[in-house]
Protein backbone atom coordinates (compact mmCIF):
# COMPACT_ATOMS: atom_id res chain seq x y z
CA UNK A 1 -36.55 1.84 -29.88
CA UNK A 2 -39.10 2.20 -26.91
CA UNK A 3 -36.74 0.63 -24.31
CA UNK A 4 -34.15 3.20 -24.89
CA UNK A 5 -36.97 5.74 -24.92
CA UNK A 6 -38.43 4.43 -21.00
CA UNK A 7 -34.16 4.39 -20.26
CA UNK A 8 -34.22 7.79 -21.18
CA UNK A 9 -37.08 8.79 -18.92
CA UNK A 10 -36.41 6.82 -16.13
CA UNK A 11 -36.41 8.33 -12.52
CA UNK A 12 -33.47 10.82 -11.48
CA UNK A 13 -31.69 7.85 -9.92
CA UNK A 14 -30.77 6.28 -13.21
CA UNK A 15 -29.44 9.46 -14.15
CA UNK A 16 -25.66 10.13 -15.18
CA UNK A 17 -24.27 12.09 -12.20
CA UNK A 18 -22.87 15.69 -12.59
CA UNK A 19 -19.30 15.26 -12.61
CA UNK A 20 -16.91 18.05 -11.58
CA UNK A 21 -14.22 18.21 -13.74
CA UNK A 22 -11.90 20.68 -11.98
CA UNK A 23 -10.91 19.24 -8.97
CA UNK A 24 -9.90 21.76 -5.71
CA UNK A 25 -6.24 21.64 -5.57
CA UNK A 26 -4.63 21.96 -1.66
CA UNK A 27 -1.06 23.00 -2.04
CA UNK A 28 1.59 22.00 0.54
CA UNK A 29 0.98 24.86 2.41
CA UNK A 30 -2.59 24.27 2.72
CA UNK A 31 -2.56 20.84 4.39
CA UNK A 32 -0.73 18.79 6.83
CA UNK A 33 0.33 15.63 5.28
CA UNK A 34 3.95 15.32 4.06
CA UNK A 35 5.71 13.15 1.99
CA UNK A 36 7.86 11.80 4.73
CA UNK A 37 5.09 10.22 6.57
CA UNK A 38 4.23 7.87 3.67
CA UNK A 39 5.58 4.33 2.74
CA UNK A 40 8.85 4.84 0.78
CA UNK A 41 7.29 1.73 -1.65
CA UNK A 42 4.34 3.19 -2.24
CA UNK A 43 5.77 6.62 -3.16
CA UNK A 44 7.79 4.16 -4.97
CA UNK A 45 5.36 3.09 -7.20
CA UNK A 46 3.69 6.40 -8.01
CA UNK A 47 7.00 7.59 -9.23
CA UNK A 48 7.55 4.91 -11.40
CA UNK A 49 4.00 4.88 -12.60
CA UNK A 50 4.41 8.50 -13.53
CA UNK A 51 7.80 7.97 -15.15
CA UNK A 52 6.16 5.37 -17.29
CA UNK A 53 3.76 8.06 -18.55
CA UNK A 54 0.45 7.02 -16.53
CA UNK A 55 -1.46 9.06 -13.91
CA UNK A 56 -0.63 7.94 -10.45
CA UNK A 57 -1.69 9.22 -6.92
CA UNK A 58 -1.74 8.06 -3.17
CA UNK A 59 -5.62 7.39 -2.72
CA UNK A 60 -8.35 7.09 -0.39
CA UNK A 61 -8.25 6.19 3.50
CA UNK A 62 -4.13 6.84 3.67
CA UNK A 63 -4.76 10.65 2.62
CA UNK A 64 -7.63 10.80 5.05
CA UNK A 65 -6.29 9.49 8.07
CA UNK A 66 -2.87 11.28 7.54
CA UNK A 67 -4.97 14.62 7.06
CA UNK A 68 -6.24 13.68 10.98
CA UNK A 69 -3.17 12.81 12.19
CA UNK A 70 -3.20 9.14 12.27
CA UNK A 71 -0.94 6.28 10.91
CA UNK A 72 -2.32 4.69 8.09
CA UNK A 73 -2.53 0.61 7.98
CA UNK A 74 -1.77 0.44 4.27
CA UNK A 75 -1.08 3.19 1.15
CA UNK A 76 -3.20 2.64 -2.01
CA UNK A 77 -2.80 3.85 -5.31
CA UNK A 78 -5.14 5.17 -8.27
CA UNK A 79 -3.61 5.06 -11.77
CA UNK A 80 -4.67 5.59 -15.29
CA UNK A 81 -2.59 2.30 -16.04
CA UNK A 82 -4.79 -0.70 -16.55
CA UNK A 83 -3.83 -4.11 -14.16
CA UNK A 84 -1.97 -5.49 -17.05
CA UNK A 85 -0.19 -2.57 -17.48
CA UNK A 86 0.96 -2.06 -13.83
CA UNK A 87 1.91 -5.78 -13.80
CA UNK A 88 4.47 -4.83 -16.45
CA UNK A 89 6.29 -2.15 -14.91
CA UNK A 90 6.60 -4.56 -11.70
CA UNK A 91 8.27 -7.94 -11.70
CA UNK A 92 7.09 -8.22 -7.85
CA UNK A 93 3.33 -7.52 -8.96
CA UNK A 94 0.32 -9.59 -9.20
CA UNK A 95 -3.03 -8.96 -10.64
CA UNK A 96 -5.83 -10.32 -8.00
CA UNK A 97 -9.57 -10.10 -8.15
CA UNK A 98 -12.37 -10.84 -10.52
CA UNK A 99 -15.40 -8.67 -9.40
CA UNK A 100 -12.98 -5.89 -8.91
CA UNK A 101 -9.81 -6.52 -10.41
CA UNK A 102 -6.42 -5.03 -8.51
CA UNK A 103 -2.71 -5.39 -8.51
CA UNK A 104 -0.74 -5.95 -5.73
CA UNK A 105 2.97 -5.02 -5.29
CA UNK A 106 5.01 -6.95 -3.01
CA UNK A 107 7.73 -5.34 -0.98
CA UNK A 108 8.52 -8.11 1.64
CA UNK A 109 5.50 -7.90 3.97
CA UNK A 110 4.22 -4.69 2.43
CA UNK A 111 1.74 -4.91 0.00
CA UNK A 112 0.89 -1.65 -2.15
CA UNK A 113 -2.76 -2.01 -3.62
CA UNK A 114 -3.13 -0.55 -7.21
CA UNK A 115 -6.63 0.27 -8.60
CA UNK A 116 -7.00 1.48 -12.74
CA UNK A 117 -9.22 4.59 -12.64
CA UNK A 118 -12.66 3.30 -12.45
CA UNK A 119 -15.82 4.67 -14.25
CA UNK A 120 -19.76 4.24 -13.60
CA UNK A 121 -21.48 1.27 -15.13
CA UNK A 122 -23.53 2.13 -18.33
CA UNK A 123 -27.04 3.14 -17.88
CA UNK A 124 -28.84 0.91 -20.47
CA UNK A 125 -28.64 -2.87 -20.12
CA UNK A 126 -28.04 -2.81 -23.50
CA UNK A 127 -24.52 -0.72 -23.26
CA UNK A 128 -23.23 -3.28 -20.44
CA UNK A 129 -20.82 -5.48 -21.21
CA UNK A 130 -21.45 -8.35 -18.55
CA UNK A 131 -17.59 -9.08 -19.15
CA UNK A 132 -16.70 -5.74 -17.56
CA UNK A 133 -19.71 -5.19 -15.62
CA UNK A 134 -22.98 -6.42 -14.31
CA UNK A 135 -25.57 -6.01 -11.64
CA UNK A 136 -28.52 -8.03 -9.74
CA UNK A 137 -32.29 -7.36 -10.24
CA UNK A 138 -31.47 -4.71 -7.27
CA UNK A 139 -29.05 -3.11 -8.94
CA UNK A 140 -26.27 -4.44 -6.59
CA UNK A 141 -23.11 -4.61 -8.94
CA UNK A 142 -21.80 -7.90 -9.32
CA UNK A 143 -18.50 -6.91 -11.58
CA UNK A 144 -16.59 -3.64 -11.40
CA UNK A 145 -14.02 -3.27 -14.46
CA UNK A 146 -15.39 -0.41 -16.20
CA UNK A 147 -12.27 2.11 -16.22
CA UNK A 148 -12.09 5.48 -16.72
CA UNK A 149 -10.55 8.89 -15.98
CA UNK A 150 -9.63 10.78 -12.62
CA UNK A 151 -12.84 12.30 -12.26
CA UNK A 152 -14.77 9.22 -13.14
CA UNK A 153 -13.12 7.79 -10.75
CA UNK A 154 -13.43 10.30 -7.88
CA UNK A 155 -17.29 10.45 -8.70
CA UNK A 156 -17.86 6.52 -8.10
CA UNK A 157 -16.12 6.53 -5.15
CA UNK A 158 -18.15 5.84 -1.97
CA UNK A 159 -17.52 8.32 0.27
CA UNK A 160 -16.44 12.27 0.09
CA UNK A 161 -13.68 11.68 2.63
CA UNK A 162 -12.12 8.89 0.60
CA UNK A 163 -12.28 10.55 -2.83
CA UNK A 164 -9.09 12.22 -2.14
CA UNK A 165 -5.77 11.76 -4.48
CA UNK A 166 -1.98 13.27 -3.25
CA UNK A 167 0.65 13.44 -5.72
CA UNK A 168 3.89 12.78 -3.66
CA UNK A 169 5.64 14.85 -6.41
CA UNK A 170 3.93 18.52 -6.20
CA UNK A 171 2.71 17.32 -2.69
CA UNK A 172 -0.75 18.76 -4.24
CA UNK A 173 -4.02 17.08 -2.81
CA UNK A 174 -6.64 16.89 -5.40
CA UNK A 175 -10.40 17.09 -4.12
CA UNK A 176 -13.23 16.24 -6.47
CA UNK A 177 -15.94 15.96 -4.15
CA UNK A 178 -15.41 18.52 -1.33
CA UNK A 179 -13.62 15.53 1.09
CA UNK A 180 -11.74 18.45 2.87
CA UNK A 181 -14.44 19.90 3.98
CA UNK A 182 -16.27 16.99 5.45
CA UNK A 183 -13.27 15.57 7.10
CA UNK A 184 -12.92 18.88 8.93
CA UNK A 185 -16.51 18.99 9.66
CA UNK A 186 -16.26 15.23 10.99
CA UNK A 187 -18.93 13.67 8.48
CA UNK A 188 -19.12 10.79 6.58
CA UNK A 189 -21.06 11.70 3.32
CA UNK A 190 -21.73 9.56 0.38
CA UNK A 191 -20.87 10.49 -3.05
CA UNK A 192 -24.05 10.61 -5.33
CA UNK A 193 -28.00 9.65 -4.50
CA UNK A 194 -27.19 7.63 -1.40
CA UNK A 195 -30.19 5.17 -1.64
CA UNK A 196 -28.76 4.23 -5.27
CA UNK A 197 -25.58 4.00 -3.76
CA UNK A 198 -26.59 1.61 -0.99
CA UNK A 199 -28.28 -0.27 -3.50
CA UNK A 200 -25.44 -0.48 -5.98
CA UNK A 201 -23.70 -2.13 -2.88
CA UNK A 202 -25.36 -2.52 0.40
CA UNK A 203 -22.27 -3.23 2.55
CA UNK A 204 -21.88 0.69 1.81
CA UNK A 205 -24.24 1.11 5.28
CA UNK A 206 -21.65 -0.92 7.27
CA UNK A 207 -18.96 1.27 5.56
CA UNK A 208 -20.52 4.23 7.03
CA UNK A 209 -20.99 2.67 10.50
CA UNK A 210 -17.40 1.55 10.48
CA UNK A 211 -16.12 5.18 9.38
CA UNK A 212 -18.09 6.90 11.92
CA UNK A 213 -17.04 4.96 14.75
CA UNK A 214 -13.65 4.46 13.59
CA UNK A 215 -13.03 8.39 13.17
CA UNK A 216 -15.36 9.54 15.76
CA UNK A 217 -17.37 11.25 13.04
CA UNK A 218 -21.22 11.42 12.47
CA UNK A 219 -22.95 9.99 9.46
CA UNK A 220 -24.44 13.03 6.95
CA UNK A 221 -28.30 13.08 7.50
CA UNK A 222 -29.05 12.21 4.09
CA UNK A 223 -26.57 9.62 3.75
CA UNK A 224 -27.98 8.36 6.83
CA UNK A 225 -31.97 8.48 5.78
CA UNK A 226 -32.33 5.28 3.99
CA UNK A 227 -29.76 2.86 6.23
CA UNK A 228 -32.68 1.59 8.17
CA UNK A 229 -35.36 0.97 5.40
CA UNK A 230 -32.55 -0.77 3.15
CA UNK A 231 -30.62 -2.43 5.88
CA UNK A 232 -32.61 -6.06 4.49
CA UNK A 233 -30.52 -6.06 1.36
CA UNK A 234 -27.44 -7.25 3.42
CA UNK A 235 -29.42 -10.40 3.39
CA UNK A 236 -28.29 -10.83 -0.21
CA UNK A 237 -24.75 -9.98 0.34
CA UNK A 238 -22.55 -13.34 0.33
CA UNK A 239 -22.02 -14.73 3.95
CA UNK A 240 -17.80 -14.91 3.40
CA UNK A 241 -18.53 -11.12 2.25
CA UNK A 242 -20.42 -10.05 5.77
CA UNK A 243 -17.63 -12.39 7.63
CA UNK A 244 -14.73 -10.55 6.35
CA UNK A 245 -16.90 -6.95 7.26
CA UNK A 246 -17.85 -8.16 10.83
CA UNK A 247 -13.88 -8.56 11.46
CA UNK A 248 -13.44 -4.71 10.54
CA UNK A 249 -15.96 -3.64 12.49
CA UNK A 250 -15.90 -4.99 15.63
CA UNK A 251 -11.97 -5.86 15.55
CA UNK A 252 -10.10 -3.17 14.78
CA UNK A 253 -10.77 -1.17 18.80
CA UNK A 254 -14.06 0.63 18.10
CA UNK A 255 -16.21 -2.33 18.65
CA UNK A 256 -18.52 -0.92 21.42
CA UNK A 257 -19.06 2.22 19.57
CA UNK A 258 -19.84 0.42 16.22
CA UNK A 259 -22.21 -2.03 17.94
CA UNK A 260 -24.08 1.31 19.30
CA UNK A 261 -24.43 2.29 15.52
CA UNK A 262 -25.49 -1.11 14.01
CA UNK A 263 -28.35 -1.15 16.47
CA UNK A 264 -29.02 2.36 16.13
CA UNK A 265 -29.64 1.89 12.42
CA UNK A 266 -30.93 -1.70 12.43
CA UNK A 267 -28.10 -3.17 10.86
CA UNK A 268 -27.42 -5.81 13.98
CA UNK A 269 -30.17 -8.36 12.88
CA UNK A 270 -29.08 -8.52 9.37
CA UNK A 271 -25.56 -9.66 10.39
CA UNK A 272 -26.51 -11.52 14.07
CA UNK A 273 -30.33 -12.34 13.90
CA UNK A 274 -30.43 -14.54 16.75
CA UNK A 275 -28.33 -12.17 18.74
CA UNK A 276 -30.95 -9.21 18.04
CA UNK A 277 -34.04 -11.43 18.78
CA UNK A 278 -32.13 -12.23 22.31
CA UNK A 279 -31.34 -8.43 22.77
CA UNK A 280 -34.85 -7.32 22.08
CA UNK A 281 -36.19 -9.91 24.49
CA UNK A 282 -33.49 -9.06 26.93
CA UNK A 283 -32.14 -5.54 26.29
CA UNK A 284 -30.51 -5.16 29.94
CA UNK A 285 -28.75 -8.69 29.97
CA UNK A 286 -28.05 -9.14 26.75
CA UNK A 287 -26.90 -5.72 25.96
CA UNK A 288 -24.40 -5.35 28.75
CA UNK A 289 -23.09 -8.58 27.83
CA UNK A 290 -22.21 -7.85 24.38
CA UNK A 291 -20.96 -4.41 25.27
CA UNK A 292 -18.64 -5.54 27.92
CA UNK A 293 -17.14 -8.50 25.58
CA UNK A 294 -16.51 -5.68 23.06
CA UNK A 295 -15.43 -2.99 25.43
CA UNK A 296 -12.98 -5.60 26.98
CA UNK A 297 -11.86 -6.33 23.17
CA UNK A 298 -11.04 -2.58 22.35
CA UNK A 299 -9.23 -2.59 25.43
CA UNK A 300 -6.98 -5.38 24.55
CA UNK A 301 -6.47 -4.07 21.40
CA UNK A 302 -5.28 -0.58 22.38
CA UNK A 303 -2.80 -2.57 24.77
CA UNK A 304 -1.70 -4.50 21.75
CA UNK A 305 -2.68 -7.94 23.24
CA UNK A 306 -4.13 -10.55 20.95
CA UNK A 307 -7.70 -10.74 20.15
CA UNK A 308 -9.70 -13.97 18.43
CA UNK A 309 -13.20 -13.77 16.59
CA UNK A 310 -13.55 -17.04 18.47
CA UNK A 311 -14.39 -15.55 21.97
CA UNK A 312 -16.31 -12.51 20.29
CA UNK A 313 -18.59 -14.44 18.34
CA UNK A 314 -18.97 -16.93 21.54
CA UNK A 315 -19.93 -13.50 23.45
CA UNK A 316 -22.14 -12.24 21.00
CA UNK A 317 -24.24 -15.66 20.13
CA UNK A 318 -24.58 -16.88 23.93
CA UNK A 319 -27.45 -14.79 24.83
CA UNK A 320 -29.49 -16.61 22.29
CA UNK A 321 -28.65 -19.95 23.94
CA UNK A 322 -31.04 -19.99 26.92
CA UNK A 323 -34.23 -19.83 24.72
CA UNK A 324 -33.09 -22.30 22.60
CA UNK A 325 -32.04 -24.99 25.41
CA UNK A 326 -35.01 -24.29 27.53
CA UNK A 327 -37.51 -25.12 23.99
CA UNK A 328 -35.59 -28.60 24.04
CA UNK A 329 -36.01 -29.09 27.54
CA UNK A 330 -39.27 -28.67 27.46
CA UNK A 331 -39.35 -31.72 24.80
CA UNK A 332 -37.87 -33.82 26.89
CA UNK A 333 -34.44 -33.31 26.43
CA UNK A 334 -31.68 -33.58 29.05
CA UNK A 335 -30.31 -30.49 30.21
CA UNK A 336 -26.83 -30.88 28.92
CA UNK A 337 -27.61 -32.38 25.60
CA UNK A 338 -29.88 -29.83 24.74
CA UNK A 339 -27.74 -27.07 25.32
CA UNK A 340 -25.44 -28.90 23.10
CA UNK A 341 -28.15 -28.82 20.42
CA UNK A 342 -29.01 -25.57 20.93
CA UNK A 343 -25.22 -24.17 20.33
CA UNK A 344 -25.17 -26.40 17.57
CA UNK A 345 -28.53 -24.73 16.34
CA UNK A 346 -27.19 -21.26 16.74
CA UNK A 347 -23.82 -21.76 15.22
CA UNK A 348 -24.96 -23.41 11.99
CA UNK A 349 -27.63 -20.64 11.53
CA UNK A 350 -25.32 -17.91 12.09
CA UNK A 351 -22.37 -19.44 9.79
CA UNK A 352 -25.33 -19.37 6.95
CA UNK A 353 -25.68 -15.80 7.49
CA UNK A 354 -22.04 -14.93 8.06
CA UNK A 355 -19.50 -17.78 7.17
CA UNK A 356 -17.31 -18.29 10.07
CA UNK A 357 -14.29 -20.57 9.05
CA UNK A 358 -14.01 -24.05 11.14
CA UNK A 359 -11.02 -22.31 12.96
CA UNK A 360 -13.08 -20.11 14.83
CA UNK A 361 -16.13 -22.25 15.53
CA UNK A 362 -14.59 -25.09 17.02
CA UNK A 363 -12.96 -22.94 19.97
CA UNK A 364 -16.10 -21.44 19.96
CA UNK A 365 -18.00 -24.66 20.86
CA UNK A 366 -15.18 -25.25 23.59
CA UNK A 367 -15.63 -22.08 25.11
CA UNK A 368 -19.24 -22.70 25.37
CA UNK A 369 -18.79 -26.46 26.28
CA UNK A 370 -16.19 -25.07 29.34
CA UNK A 371 -18.92 -23.30 30.78
CA UNK A 372 -20.47 -26.57 31.84
CA UNK A 373 -17.19 -28.08 33.21
CA UNK A 374 -15.85 -25.27 35.37
CA UNK A 375 -18.74 -25.78 37.76
CA UNK A 376 -17.21 -29.37 38.51
CA UNK A 377 -14.13 -29.16 40.41
CA UNK A 378 -14.16 -32.51 42.58
CA UNK A 379 -11.30 -34.44 42.98
CA UNK A 380 -8.64 -33.92 40.08
CA UNK A 381 -11.22 -32.28 37.91
CA UNK A 382 -9.93 -28.79 38.57
CA UNK A 383 -6.61 -29.61 38.25
CA UNK A 384 -7.42 -30.90 34.51
CA UNK A 385 -9.16 -28.24 34.04
CA UNK A 386 -6.74 -25.94 34.63
CA UNK A 387 -4.28 -27.90 32.14
CA UNK A 388 -6.83 -27.48 29.76
CA UNK A 389 -5.76 -25.27 26.44
CA UNK A 390 -9.45 -23.63 26.40
CA UNK A 391 -9.28 -23.17 30.30
CA UNK A 392 -8.22 -19.22 29.98
CA UNK A 393 -10.63 -18.75 27.28
CA UNK A 394 -13.24 -20.61 29.16
CA UNK A 395 -12.46 -18.77 32.69
CA UNK A 396 -12.87 -15.22 31.05
CA UNK A 397 -15.91 -15.73 29.24
CA UNK A 398 -17.61 -17.04 32.84
CA UNK A 399 -16.20 -13.84 34.59
CA UNK A 400 -18.01 -11.98 31.26
CA UNK A 401 -21.12 -13.70 32.08
CA UNK A 402 -21.10 -12.81 35.79
CA UNK A 403 -20.22 -9.08 34.65
CA UNK A 404 -23.35 -8.74 32.78
CA UNK A 405 -25.31 -9.88 35.86
CA UNK A 406 -25.63 -14.16 35.67
CA UNK A 407 -25.31 -15.75 38.92
CA UNK A 408 -22.94 -18.40 39.51
CA UNK A 409 -22.68 -18.76 43.14
CA UNK A 410 -19.40 -17.08 42.98
CA UNK A 411 -17.82 -19.33 40.75
CA UNK A 412 -15.82 -17.00 38.86
CA UNK A 413 -14.10 -15.89 42.69
CA UNK A 414 -13.44 -19.50 43.62
CA UNK A 415 -11.61 -19.89 40.02
CA UNK A 416 -9.57 -16.98 40.67
CA UNK A 417 -8.81 -17.62 43.72
CA UNK A 418 -7.61 -21.45 42.73
CA UNK A 419 -5.25 -20.19 40.16
CA UNK A 420 -3.23 -18.12 42.86
CA UNK A 421 -3.24 -20.32 46.27
CA UNK A 422 -1.07 -22.80 46.60
CA UNK A 423 -1.11 -26.56 45.91
CA UNK A 424 -2.27 -27.86 49.81
CA UNK A 425 -4.33 -24.92 49.81
CA UNK A 426 -5.92 -25.92 46.37
CA UNK A 427 -6.42 -29.61 48.11
CA UNK A 428 -8.31 -27.72 51.19
CA UNK A 429 -10.51 -26.38 48.66
CA UNK A 430 -11.38 -28.97 47.07
CA UNK A 431 -12.13 -30.78 50.24
CA UNK A 432 -14.18 -28.11 51.23
CA UNK A 433 -16.41 -28.41 47.82
CA UNK A 434 -16.79 -32.05 48.90
CA UNK A 435 -17.62 -31.37 52.85
CA UNK A 436 -20.42 -28.82 51.06
CA UNK A 437 -22.01 -31.27 48.98
CA UNK A 438 -21.68 -34.14 51.89
CA UNK A 439 -23.80 -31.69 53.90
CA UNK A 440 -26.31 -31.07 51.09
CA UNK A 441 -26.83 -35.14 50.37
CA UNK A 442 -27.06 -35.98 53.99
CA UNK A 443 -29.57 -32.96 55.01
CA UNK A 444 -32.54 -34.65 52.99
CA UNK A 445 -32.25 -37.84 54.60
CA UNK A 446 -32.04 -36.75 58.16
CA UNK A 447 -35.09 -34.52 57.41
CA UNK A 448 -37.20 -37.80 56.04
CA UNK A 449 -36.46 -39.53 59.54
CA UNK A 450 -37.92 -36.53 61.82
CA UNK A 451 -40.31 -34.29 59.96
CA UNK A 452 -41.07 -32.06 63.23
CA UNK A 453 -37.48 -32.54 64.33
CA UNK A 454 -36.71 -31.07 60.57
CA UNK A 455 -38.89 -28.11 60.89
CA UNK A 456 -37.58 -27.08 64.39
CA UNK A 457 -33.96 -27.20 63.36
CA UNK A 458 -34.44 -25.76 59.88
CA UNK A 459 -32.47 -22.40 59.40
CA UNK A 460 -34.58 -19.27 58.87
CA UNK A 461 -35.84 -18.55 55.26
CA UNK A 462 -34.89 -22.60 54.28
CA UNK A 463 -37.88 -23.81 52.60
CA UNK A 464 -39.72 -26.60 53.69
CA UNK A 465 -41.74 -29.44 51.73
């Protein structure tokens, strides 16, 4: 009894939020969204559920994007039907997930995701059924399968701009949280108390940054205020989930803008601890290399070219290598093994923070190894490197390093020319390298035989022994 009394007088953050029971309804003449813009499969799912007696709407990002004039990447449906009831209506449906149970309705390559209206978790621990809903000690939601009505569902969504429901039958938009107002004012605003919502799911901080970058919106000041202080909560998020979030953050065409926001809100360190430390130690070089890599990735996405997480992770983690390798060399390890051991340490530490699959860590290592092999071009080595399947990625990475200010003795320019010239010209380039090395090796022997002549013959500015 005393426990229930204490629960009733807890901080307002634990009290039930006020629910707006009557949404603002925008008719077809009050918005730009049209039924023809929507996937016919998504419309079909909504209509079939409605015909079966359930409430059903297009919801979230697809409604938001269409209002902004963007083409949605997918279409989601929210309904009063439970996952099992949805599954019973569609033979091509499959129930997925445990933490957040959903239904995927398959139409060839297109998948329509259907979610049941959710409600807020019970506030008293005695009222919480661990099979349906559970939290950890900090308040983070571990399981979220408490069903409710549409009003509950709108209030428990994360951002106002994602709490919009569209009925293709009437062409009405139902707005429970002033989401249309925030779209017009280009604001990312959390629904409810920001700190409590971040405690429930710290990944919402990353989602706020992602939407701000993707839509070119600002994060509303009250929603932004707790982020720096709560950024550490991301350390408790499973590494596999953080990897998926990083792909959404940095590989959707707004990576450079996203990176700046991650730095602004102190969210880079929980995602890339070694990179954040390198950025703090050498902001000019590390910052230029990371931003150049992200800008190049954004441009490739705009041009419809393929991108790989391996190259981007290689660029983001590279600035952390030199200090690690130097420390190992100082302990007596030779240069090449020191670099390889440093690479192993950096990648292993990053995988503990964000679970990078082996299909990306292996090419990442090969891109880094190529940086040691590209300077060695004598004999047949240059041609063998040119045939290596990782040559192009290694060469592009070399140019990226040079664009950030690394001095490589014009190695990138040499390889650029070598790819373009004829076979006879390539042989001449290789001979020139050998002759240059021969002169370098001959010079010390000549200086040892005649020290006085060495001083008089030495070119201006050449260091003397």
